[in-house]
Amino acid sequence: MRAIAILLLLFLVSAAAQAQQDAKPTLSMTVTGHIEIAPDGSLHTYQLDKDKGLPPAVQQLVEQNLRGWTFEPITVDGRPVIARTRLRLMLSAEEVTGGYQLKVENVWFGEPTRSSKMRPPQYPMQAAYAGLGARVILVLKLDASGKVIDVHSEQTSLGAITKNEKQAEEWRAVFEKVSVAAARRWKFDVTEIIEGAPVETSSVRVPVDFEMMGSTSKNRWRGYVPGPRRPAPWVADEVAATHAIDNLGANDTQPLDSRFKLKTQVVGVLL
């Protein structure tokens, strides 16, 4: 019986390896920049960031797609106004006969810019001794100047399984405490401007990763044991749920309440 199990395992590994060799790779690319919409919701102007090194053919496809976007008009006291925001467009590129096919995977508006002076939290000493890592997802409320005025720990996931839930909760509290303390000192550059003025308040989601030295090798899988999710009290449940936590990159800042609402279907569209 054991010999059969070993042969089956070898077969499955071999089949998985062959499938991986036969599979066409899917690549990802992020396009960032700024857009401005007119009072009627049409795209007025746009400017893509030059430092992303976009291939000219990709930039041309993105710009052609952008020009067709329309938004719900943004109003102030009932008046449609001009508004400006930061754009983050996430693309995938799948190999097809003769080249690659681009698809829009996601789009964010209103992402504030992180300051280079934002100090990360200190690694908890007791967690370092235990060799334990974690990922803490924070929701921050920002004022019009980009200052953090409220912090909420939405979810904390540990890098290892603990003896029991009580111990897990104690470790999650350790990581959350230092993360919240650091975030209260952070400041961002607000990028959503409505009728010439930054939005009064905005909410963003940011990940805080705690990793032991040497654990960030490109060839090493990283896994976390998800903790309970507790939405921020000032963010509507349906808003929080429509923004995926799992896809957050280490340096992402995910806006949760942008005033910019697309009328054009964008996500899932082929370029």
PDB file of C-alpha atoms in Angstrom:
ATOM      1  CA  MET A   1       0.000   0.000   0.000  1.00  0.00           C
ATOM      2  CA  ARG A   2       2.800   2.403   0.866  1.00  0.00           C
ATOM      3  CA  ALA A   3       4.525   1.644  -2.467  1.00  0.00           C
ATOM      4  CA  ILE A   4       1.294   2.482  -4.332  1.00  0.00           C
ATOM      5  CA  ALA A   5       0.952   5.734  -2.412  1.00  0.00           C
ATOM      6  CA  ILE A   6       4.536   6.711  -3.254  1.00  0.00           C
ATOM      7  CA  LEU A   7       4.012   5.892  -6.951  1.00  0.00           C
ATOM      8  CA  LEU A   8       0.794   7.935  -6.979  1.00  0.00           C
ATOM      9  CA  LEU A   9       2.571  10.873  -5.361  1.00  0.00           C
ATOM     10  CA  LEU A  10       5.381  10.703  -7.922  1.00  0.00           C
ATOM     11  CA  PHE A  11       2.814  10.601 -10.722  1.00  0.00           C
ATOM     12  CA  LEU A  12       0.993  13.672  -9.388  1.00  0.00           C
ATOM     13  CA  VAL A  13       4.233  15.612  -8.966  1.00  0.00           C
ATOM     14  CA  SER A  14       5.298  14.673 -12.499  1.00  0.00           C
ATOM     15  CA  ALA A  15       1.908  15.672 -13.915  1.00  0.00           C
ATOM     16  CA  ALA A  16       1.972  18.997 -12.069  1.00  0.00           C
ATOM     17  CA  ALA A  17       5.481  19.698 -13.337  1.00  0.00           C
ATOM     18  CA  GLN A  18       4.437  18.891 -16.924  1.00  0.00           C
ATOM     19  CA  ALA A  19       1.347  21.084 -16.610  1.00  0.00           C
ATOM     20  CA  GLN A  20       3.505  23.904 -15.336  1.00  0.00           C
ATOM     21  CA  GLN A  21       5.839  23.506 -18.327  1.00  0.00           C
ATOM     22  CA  ASP A  22       2.921  23.421 -20.771  1.00  0.00           C
ATOM     23  CA  ALA A  23       1.108  26.376 -19.208  1.00  0.00           C
ATOM     24  CA  LYS A  24       1.563  29.773 -20.766  1.00  0.00           C
ATOM     25  CA  PRO A  25       2.865  32.318 -18.271  1.00  0.00           C
ATOM     26  CA  THR A  26       0.659  35.219 -17.196  1.00  0.00           C
ATOM     27  CA  LEU A  27       2.528  38.435 -16.529  1.00  0.00           C
ATOM     28  CA  SER A  28       1.341  41.463 -14.568  1.00  0.00           C
ATOM     29  CA  MET A  29       1.995  45.149 -14.982  1.00  0.00           C
ATOM     30  CA  THR A  30       0.915  48.259 -13.103  1.00  0.00           C
ATOM     31  CA  VAL A  31       0.204  51.592 -14.776  1.00  0.00           C
ATOM     32  CA  THR A  32      -0.040  54.711 -12.615  1.00  0.00           C
ATOM     33  CA  GLY A  33      -0.719  58.365 -13.275  1.00  0.00           C
ATOM     34  CA  HIS A  34      -3.297  61.099 -12.793  1.00  0.00           C
ATOM     35  CA  ILE A  35      -6.616  61.766 -14.492  1.00  0.00           C
ATOM     36  CA  GLU A  36      -8.967  64.736 -14.493  1.00  0.00           C
ATOM     37  CA  ILE A  37     -12.652  64.511 -15.320  1.00  0.00           C
ATOM     38  CA  ALA A  38     -14.901  67.238 -16.631  1.00  0.00           C
ATOM     39  CA  PRO A  39     -18.168  68.287 -14.958  1.00  0.00           C
ATOM     40  CA  ASP A  40     -20.113  65.995 -17.325  1.00  0.00           C
ATOM     41  CA  GLY A  41     -18.057  62.971 -16.235  1.00  0.00           C
ATOM     42  CA  SER A  42     -15.995  62.667 -19.395  1.00  0.00           C
ATOM     43  CA  LEU A  43     -12.226  62.286 -19.204  1.00  0.00           C
ATOM     44  CA  HIS A  44     -10.733  65.756 -19.494  1.00  0.00           C
ATOM     45  CA  THR A  45      -6.997  65.113 -19.244  1.00  0.00           C
ATOM     46  CA  TYR A  46      -4.640  62.350 -18.152  1.00  0.00           C
ATOM     47  CA  GLN A  47      -0.934  61.935 -17.472  1.00  0.00           C
ATOM     48  CA  LEU A  48       0.740  58.548 -17.045  1.00  0.00           C
ATOM     49  CA  ASP A  49       3.854  58.255 -14.887  1.00  0.00           C
ATOM     50  CA  LYS A  50       7.000  58.148 -17.006  1.00  0.00           C
ATOM     51  CA  ASP A  51       9.098  56.221 -14.489  1.00  0.00           C
ATOM     52  CA  LYS A  52       7.183  52.975 -15.075  1.00  0.00           C
ATOM     53  CA  GLY A  53       9.050  52.355 -18.313  1.00  0.00           C
ATOM     54  CA  LEU A  54       5.947  51.280 -20.239  1.00  0.00           C
ATOM     55  CA  PRO A  55       6.653  49.836 -23.675  1.00  0.00           C
ATOM     56  CA  PRO A  56       5.309  52.276 -26.302  1.00  0.00           C
ATOM     57  CA  ALA A  57       2.844  49.675 -27.633  1.00  0.00           C
ATOM     58  CA  VAL A  58       1.401  49.095 -24.132  1.00  0.00           C
ATOM     59  CA  GLN A  59       1.180  52.815 -23.416  1.00  0.00           C
ATOM     60  CA  GLN A  60      -0.682  53.357 -26.676  1.00  0.00           C
ATOM     61  CA  LEU A  61      -3.231  50.631 -25.838  1.00  0.00           C
ATOM     62  CA  VAL A  62      -3.756  52.026 -22.322  1.00  0.00           C
ATOM     63  CA  GLU A  63      -4.243  55.561 -23.614  1.00  0.00           C
ATOM     64  CA  GLN A  64      -6.738  54.424 -26.233  1.00  0.00           C
ATOM     65  CA  ASN A  65      -8.727  52.682 -23.517  1.00  0.00           C
ATOM     66  CA  LEU A  66      -8.517  55.652 -21.134  1.00  0.00           C
ATOM     67  CA  ARG A  67      -9.962  58.080 -23.679  1.00  0.00           C
ATOM     68  CA  GLY A  68     -13.210  56.131 -23.738  1.00  0.00           C
ATOM     69  CA  TRP A  69     -13.801  56.225 -19.970  1.00  0.00           C
ATOM     70  CA  THR A  70     -16.780  58.076 -18.532  1.00  0.00           C
ATOM     71  CA  PHE A  71     -17.554  58.683 -14.849  1.00  0.00           C
ATOM     72  CA  GLU A  72     -20.493  59.628 -12.735  1.00  0.00           C
ATOM     73  CA  PRO A  73     -20.254  63.430 -12.453  1.00  0.00           C
ATOM     74  CA  ILE A  74     -18.791  64.656  -9.158  1.00  0.00           C
ATOM     75  CA  THR A  75     -20.836  67.376  -7.527  1.00  0.00           C
ATOM     76  CA  VAL A  76     -20.278  70.009  -4.853  1.00  0.00           C
ATOM     77  CA  ASP A  77     -23.460  71.493  -3.391  1.00  0.00           C
ATOM     78  CA  GLY A  78     -25.345  69.987  -6.315  1.00  0.00           C
ATOM     79  CA  ARG A  79     -23.020  71.496  -8.948  1.00  0.00           C
ATOM     80  CA  PRO A  80     -20.977  69.221 -11.257  1.00  0.00           C
ATOM     81  CA  VAL A  81     -17.308  70.181 -10.942  1.00  0.00           C
ATOM     82  CA  ILE A  82     -13.875  69.346 -12.308  1.00  0.00           C
ATOM     83  CA  ALA A  83     -12.061  66.724 -10.232  1.00  0.00           C
ATOM     84  CA  ARG A  84      -8.597  65.152 -10.283  1.00  0.00           C
ATOM     85  CA  THR A  85      -7.353  61.878  -8.833  1.00  0.00           C
ATOM     86  CA  ARG A  86      -4.513  59.381  -8.933  1.00  0.00           C
ATOM     87  CA  LEU A  87      -4.932  56.286 -11.082  1.00  0.00           C
ATOM     88  CA  ARG A  88      -3.584  52.778 -10.512  1.00  0.00           C
ATOM     89  CA  LEU A  89      -4.397  50.389 -13.330  1.00  0.00           C
ATOM     90  CA  MET A  90      -3.437  46.713 -12.964  1.00  0.00           C
ATOM     91  CA  LEU A  91      -2.964  44.728 -16.162  1.00  0.00           C
ATOM     92  CA  SER A  92      -2.268  41.097 -16.953  1.00  0.00           C
ATOM     93  CA  ALA A  93      -0.532  39.912 -20.103  1.00  0.00           C
ATOM     94  CA  GLU A  94      -1.162  36.378 -21.316  1.00  0.00           C
ATOM     95  CA  GLU A  95       0.933  34.866 -24.088  1.00  0.00           C
ATOM     96  CA  VAL A  96      -1.053  34.146 -27.250  1.00  0.00           C
ATOM     97  CA  THR A  97      -0.103  33.256 -30.784  1.00  0.00           C
ATOM     98  CA  GLY A  98       1.989  36.074 -32.154  1.00  0.00           C
ATOM     99  CA  GLY A  99       2.400  38.042 -28.924  1.00  0.00           C
ATOM    100  CA  TYR A 100       0.556  38.915 -25.704  1.00  0.00           C
ATOM    101  CA  GLN A 101      -3.037  39.769 -24.856  1.00  0.00           C
ATOM    102  CA  LEU A 102      -3.512  42.525 -22.259  1.00  0.00           C
ATOM    103  CA  LYS A 103      -6.456  42.564 -19.850  1.00  0.00           C
ATOM    104  CA  VAL A 104      -7.489  45.023 -17.145  1.00  0.00           C
ATOM    105  CA  GLU A 105      -7.491  43.157 -13.807  1.00  0.00           C
ATOM    106  CA  ASN A 106      -8.319  46.044 -11.464  1.00  0.00           C
ATOM    107  CA  VAL A 107      -8.349  49.812 -11.158  1.00  0.00           C
ATOM    108  CA  TRP A 108      -8.035  52.121  -8.133  1.00  0.00           C
ATOM    109  CA  PHE A 109      -8.634  55.845  -7.772  1.00  0.00           C
ATOM    110  CA  GLY A 110      -7.485  58.250  -5.077  1.00  0.00           C
ATOM    111  CA  GLU A 111      -4.424  56.365  -3.831  1.00  0.00           C
ATOM    112  CA  PRO A 112      -2.430  58.792  -1.654  1.00  0.00           C
ATOM    113  CA  THR A 113       1.332  58.980  -2.059  1.00  0.00           C
ATOM    114  CA  ARG A 114       3.451  57.515   0.731  1.00  0.00           C
ATOM    115  CA  SER A 115       6.081  59.763   2.275  1.00  0.00           C
ATOM    116  CA  SER A 116       9.686  58.571   2.368  1.00  0.00           C
ATOM    117  CA  LYS A 117       9.745  59.688   6.016  1.00  0.00           C
ATOM    118  CA  MET A 118       7.125  57.155   7.090  1.00  0.00           C
ATOM    119  CA  ARG A 119       8.888  54.966   9.614  1.00  0.00           C
ATOM    120  CA  PRO A 120       7.794  51.340   9.779  1.00  0.00           C
ATOM    121  CA  PRO A 121       6.949  49.834  13.179  1.00  0.00           C
ATOM    122  CA  GLN A 122       9.642  48.183  15.233  1.00  0.00           C
ATOM    123  CA  TYR A 123       9.694  44.402  15.131  1.00  0.00           C
ATOM    124  CA  PRO A 124       8.350  43.156  18.481  1.00  0.00           C
ATOM    125  CA  MET A 125      11.307  41.722  20.373  1.00  0.00           C
ATOM    126  CA  GLN A 126       9.405  38.726  21.738  1.00  0.00           C
ATOM    127  CA  ALA A 127       8.192  37.842  18.228  1.00  0.00           C
ATOM    128  CA  ALA A 128      11.727  38.107  16.868  1.00  0.00           C
ATOM    129  CA  TYR A 129      12.978  35.710  19.553  1.00  0.00           C
ATOM    130  CA  ALA A 130      10.175  33.314  18.650  1.00  0.00           C
ATOM    131  CA  GLY A 131      10.946  33.603  14.936  1.00  0.00           C
ATOM    132  CA  LEU A 132       7.357  34.634  14.242  1.00  0.00           C
ATOM    133  CA  GLY A 133       6.258  36.860  11.373  1.00  0.00           C
ATOM    134  CA  ALA A 134       2.914  38.475  10.591  1.00  0.00           C
ATOM    135  CA  ARG A 135       0.943  40.672   8.233  1.00  0.00           C
ATOM    136  CA  VAL A 136      -1.255  43.369   9.754  1.00  0.00           C
ATOM    137  CA  ILE A 137      -3.886  45.042   7.568  1.00  0.00           C
ATOM    138  CA  LEU A 138      -4.627  48.559   8.792  1.00  0.00           C
ATOM    139  CA  VAL A 139      -7.415  50.916   7.761  1.00  0.00           C
ATOM    140  CA  LEU A 140      -6.448  54.570   8.162  1.00  0.00           C
ATOM    141  CA  LYS A 141      -8.598  57.674   8.140  1.00  0.00           C
ATOM    142  CA  LEU A 142      -6.795  60.695   6.657  1.00  0.00           C
ATOM    143  CA  ASP A 143      -7.668  64.364   6.838  1.00  0.00           C
ATOM    144  CA  ALA A 144      -7.327  66.802   3.924  1.00  0.00           C
ATOM    145  CA  SER A 145      -3.619  67.322   4.704  1.00  0.00           C
ATOM    146  CA  GLY A 146      -2.905  63.580   4.602  1.00  0.00           C
ATOM    147  CA  LYS A 147      -2.426  63.252   8.354  1.00  0.00           C
ATOM    148  CA  VAL A 148      -3.636  60.030   9.969  1.00  0.00           C
ATOM    149  CA  ILE A 149      -6.498  60.881  12.330  1.00  0.00           C
ATOM    150  CA  ASP A 150      -7.715  57.356  13.100  1.00  0.00           C
ATOM    151  CA  VAL A 151      -6.328  53.806  12.825  1.00  0.00           C
ATOM    152  CA  HIS A 152      -8.099  50.466  12.879  1.00  0.00           C
ATOM    153  CA  SER A 153      -6.556  46.996  12.709  1.00  0.00           C
ATOM    154  CA  GLU A 154      -8.744  45.126  10.226  1.00  0.00           C
ATOM    155  CA  GLN A 155      -6.982  41.771  10.108  1.00  0.00           C
ATOM    156  CA  THR A 156      -3.777  40.231  11.456  1.00  0.00           C
ATOM    157  CA  SER A 157      -2.395  37.016  10.018  1.00  0.00           C
ATOM    158  CA  LEU A 158       0.438  35.115  11.673  1.00  0.00           C
ATOM    159  CA  GLY A 159       3.314  33.408   9.922  1.00  0.00           C
ATOM    160  CA  ALA A 160       2.919  30.151  11.867  1.00  0.00           C
ATOM    161  CA  ILE A 161       0.269  28.037  13.564  1.00  0.00           C
ATOM    162  CA  THR A 162       0.105  28.551  17.321  1.00  0.00           C
ATOM    163  CA  LYS A 163      -0.833  26.095  20.084  1.00  0.00           C
ATOM    164  CA  ASN A 164      -4.331  27.481  20.472  1.00  0.00           C
ATOM    165  CA  GLU A 165      -6.544  30.435  19.603  1.00  0.00           C
ATOM    166  CA  LYS A 166      -5.794  32.230  22.874  1.00  0.00           C
ATOM    167  CA  GLN A 167      -2.076  32.271  22.082  1.00  0.00           C
ATOM    168  CA  ALA A 168      -2.796  33.363  18.511  1.00  0.00           C
ATOM    169  CA  GLU A 169      -4.878  36.283  19.744  1.00  0.00           C
ATOM    170  CA  GLU A 170      -2.082  37.334  22.108  1.00  0.00           C
ATOM    171  CA  TRP A 171       0.453  37.341  19.265  1.00  0.00           C
ATOM    172  CA  ARG A 172      -1.925  39.235  16.978  1.00  0.00           C
ATOM    173  CA  ALA A 173      -2.346  41.884  19.677  1.00  0.00           C
ATOM    174  CA  VAL A 174       1.452  42.259  19.925  1.00  0.00           C
ATOM    175  CA  PHE A 175       1.830  42.964  16.205  1.00  0.00           C
ATOM    176  CA  GLU A 176      -1.236  45.199  16.085  1.00  0.00           C
ATOM    177  CA  LYS A 177      -0.038  47.388  18.952  1.00  0.00           C
ATOM    178  CA  VAL A 178       3.253  48.360  17.285  1.00  0.00           C
ATOM    179  CA  SER A 179       1.585  48.739  13.874  1.00  0.00           C
ATOM    180  CA  VAL A 180      -1.118  51.091  15.118  1.00  0.00           C
ATOM    181  CA  ALA A 181       1.413  53.142  17.114  1.00  0.00           C
ATOM    182  CA  ALA A 182       3.611  53.627  14.029  1.00  0.00           C
ATOM    183  CA  ALA A 183       0.687  54.435  11.723  1.00  0.00           C
ATOM    184  CA  ARG A 184      -0.520  57.264  13.964  1.00  0.00           C
ATOM    185  CA  ARG A 185       2.684  59.144  13.051  1.00  0.00           C
ATOM    186  CA  TRP A 186       2.362  58.665   9.306  1.00  0.00           C
ATOM    187  CA  LYS A 187       1.401  61.305   6.778  1.00  0.00           C
ATOM    188  CA  PHE A 188       0.436  60.933   3.124  1.00  0.00           C
ATOM    189  CA  ASP A 189       0.067  63.238   0.157  1.00  0.00           C
ATOM    190  CA  VAL A 190      -3.625  63.374  -0.746  1.00  0.00           C
ATOM    191  CA  THR A 191      -4.171  62.957  -4.488  1.00  0.00           C
ATOM    192  CA  GLU A 192      -7.944  63.366  -4.836  1.00  0.00           C
ATOM    193  CA  ILE A 193      -8.693  67.005  -5.614  1.00  0.00           C
ATOM    194  CA  ILE A 194     -12.259  68.212  -6.093  1.00  0.00           C
ATOM    195  CA  GLU A 195     -12.850  71.727  -7.426  1.00  0.00           C
ATOM    196  CA  GLY A 196      -9.268  72.637  -6.528  1.00  0.00           C
ATOM    197  CA  ALA A 197      -9.357  71.385  -2.927  1.00  0.00           C
ATOM    198  CA  PRO A 198      -8.257  68.053  -1.422  1.00  0.00           C
ATOM    199  CA  VAL A 199     -11.012  65.832  -0.051  1.00  0.00           C
ATOM    200  CA  GLU A 200     -11.750  66.511   3.612  1.00  0.00           C
ATOM    201  CA  THR A 201     -11.353  62.911   4.772  1.00  0.00           C
ATOM    202  CA  SER A 202     -10.503  59.648   3.087  1.00  0.00           C
ATOM    203  CA  SER A 203      -9.938  56.052   4.147  1.00  0.00           C
ATOM    204  CA  VAL A 204      -7.167  53.767   2.927  1.00  0.00           C
ATOM    205  CA  ARG A 205      -6.068  50.203   3.610  1.00  0.00           C
ATOM    206  CA  VAL A 206      -2.358  49.427   4.013  1.00  0.00           C
ATOM    207  CA  PRO A 207      -0.508  46.194   4.792  1.00  0.00           C
ATOM    208  CA  VAL A 208       2.295  46.042   7.370  1.00  0.00           C
ATOM    209  CA  ASP A 209       4.569  43.039   6.924  1.00  0.00           C
ATOM    210  CA  PHE A 210       6.800  41.600   9.627  1.00  0.00           C
ATOM    211  CA  GLU A 211       9.365  39.197   8.185  1.00  0.00           C
ATOM    212  CA  MET A 212      12.451  37.693   9.735  1.00  0.00           C
ATOM    213  CA  MET A 213      15.827  38.461   8.170  1.00  0.00           C
ATOM    214  CA  GLY A 214      16.522  36.108   5.290  1.00  0.00           C
ATOM    215  CA  SER A 215      12.876  35.072   4.853  1.00  0.00           C
ATOM    216  CA  THR A 216      12.260  37.225   1.753  1.00  0.00           C
ATOM    217  CA  SER A 217      14.042  34.994  -0.747  1.00  0.00           C
ATOM    218  CA  LYS A 218      12.340  34.986  -4.152  1.00  0.00           C
ATOM    219  CA  ASN A 219      12.364  31.194  -4.118  1.00  0.00           C
ATOM    220  CA  ARG A 220      10.596  30.888  -0.775  1.00  0.00           C
ATOM    221  CA  TRP A 221       6.834  30.637  -0.403  1.00  0.00           C
ATOM    222  CA  ARG A 222       5.362  32.789   2.340  1.00  0.00           C
ATOM    223  CA  GLY A 223       2.166  31.739   4.048  1.00  0.00           C
ATOM    224  CA  TYR A 224       0.041  33.282   6.770  1.00  0.00           C
ATOM    225  CA  VAL A 225      -2.639  31.954   9.079  1.00  0.00           C
ATOM    226  CA  PRO A 226      -5.515  34.442   8.608  1.00  0.00           C
ATOM    227  CA  GLY A 227      -6.924  36.039  11.718  1.00  0.00           C
ATOM    228  CA  PRO A 228     -10.513  37.244  12.114  1.00  0.00           C
ATOM    229  CA  ARG A 229     -11.505  40.204   9.982  1.00  0.00           C
ATOM    230  CA  ARG A 230     -12.920  43.247  11.760  1.00  0.00           C
ATOM    231  CA  PRO A 231     -14.024  46.010   9.337  1.00  0.00           C
ATOM    232  CA  ALA A 232     -13.304  49.580  10.358  1.00  0.00           C
ATOM    233  CA  PRO A 233     -16.396  51.092  12.038  1.00  0.00           C
ATOM    234  CA  TRP A 234     -16.375  54.142   9.771  1.00  0.00           C
ATOM    235  CA  VAL A 235     -16.204  52.121   6.500  1.00  0.00           C
ATOM    236  CA  ALA A 236     -19.400  50.565   5.171  1.00  0.00           C
ATOM    237  CA  ASP A 237     -19.271  46.756   5.090  1.00  0.00           C
ATOM    238  CA  GLU A 238     -20.152  46.588   1.400  1.00  0.00           C
ATOM    239  CA  VAL A 239     -17.356  49.058   0.565  1.00  0.00           C
ATOM    240  CA  ALA A 240     -14.764  47.099   2.534  1.00  0.00           C
ATOM    241  CA  ALA A 241     -15.884  43.829   0.987  1.00  0.00           C
ATOM    242  CA  THR A 242     -15.520  45.038  -2.605  1.00  0.00           C
ATOM    243  CA  HIS A 243     -11.810  45.715  -2.132  1.00  0.00           C
ATOM    244  CA  ALA A 244      -9.814  42.476  -1.910  1.00  0.00           C
ATOM    245  CA  ILE A 245      -7.308  42.170   0.932  1.00  0.00           C
ATOM    246  CA  ASP A 246      -5.516  39.141  -0.496  1.00  0.00           C
ATOM    247  CA  ASN A 247      -4.125  41.001  -3.508  1.00  0.00           C
ATOM    248  CA  LEU A 248      -2.500  43.810  -1.534  1.00  0.00           C
ATOM    249  CA  GLY A 249       1.188  44.220  -2.342  1.00  0.00           C
ATOM    250  CA  ALA A 250       3.718  45.108   0.341  1.00  0.00           C
ATOM    251  CA  ASN A 251       3.808  48.806  -0.611  1.00  0.00           C
ATOM    252  CA  ASP A 252       0.205  49.236  -1.762  1.00  0.00           C
ATOM    253  CA  THR A 253      -2.084  51.892  -0.336  1.00  0.00           C
ATOM    254  CA  GLN A 254      -5.639  50.917  -1.219  1.00  0.00           C
ATOM    255  CA  PRO A 255      -8.216  53.727  -1.253  1.00  0.00           C
ATOM    256  CA  LEU A 256     -11.618  52.678   0.082  1.00  0.00           C
ATOM    257  CA  ASP A 257     -13.892  55.647  -0.539  1.00  0.00           C
ATOM    258  CA  SER A 258     -12.890  57.426  -3.730  1.00  0.00           C
ATOM    259  CA  ARG A 259     -15.464  59.828  -5.133  1.00  0.00           C
ATOM    260  CA  PHE A 260     -14.575  58.660  -8.648  1.00  0.00           C
ATOM    261  CA  LYS A 261     -17.100  56.091  -9.912  1.00  0.00           C
ATOM    262  CA  LEU A 262     -16.683  54.637 -13.398  1.00  0.00           C
ATOM    263  CA  LYS A 263     -19.711  54.286 -15.655  1.00  0.00           C
ATOM    264  CA  THR A 264     -17.635  52.504 -18.291  1.00  0.00           C
ATOM    265  CA  GLN A 265     -16.997  48.784 -17.808  1.00  0.00           C
ATOM    266  CA  VAL A 266     -13.218  48.525 -17.367  1.00  0.00           C
ATOM    267  CA  VAL A 267     -12.286  45.517 -15.209  1.00  0.00           C
ATOM    268  CA  GLY A 268     -12.007  42.366 -17.340  1.00  0.00           C
ATOM    269  CA  VAL A 269     -11.759  44.306 -20.610  1.00  0.00           C
ATOM    270  CA  LEU A 270      -9.163  43.211 -23.170  1.00  0.00           C
ATOM    271  CA  LEU A 271      -6.912  45.947 -24.558  1.00  0.00           C
TER     272      LEU A 271
END
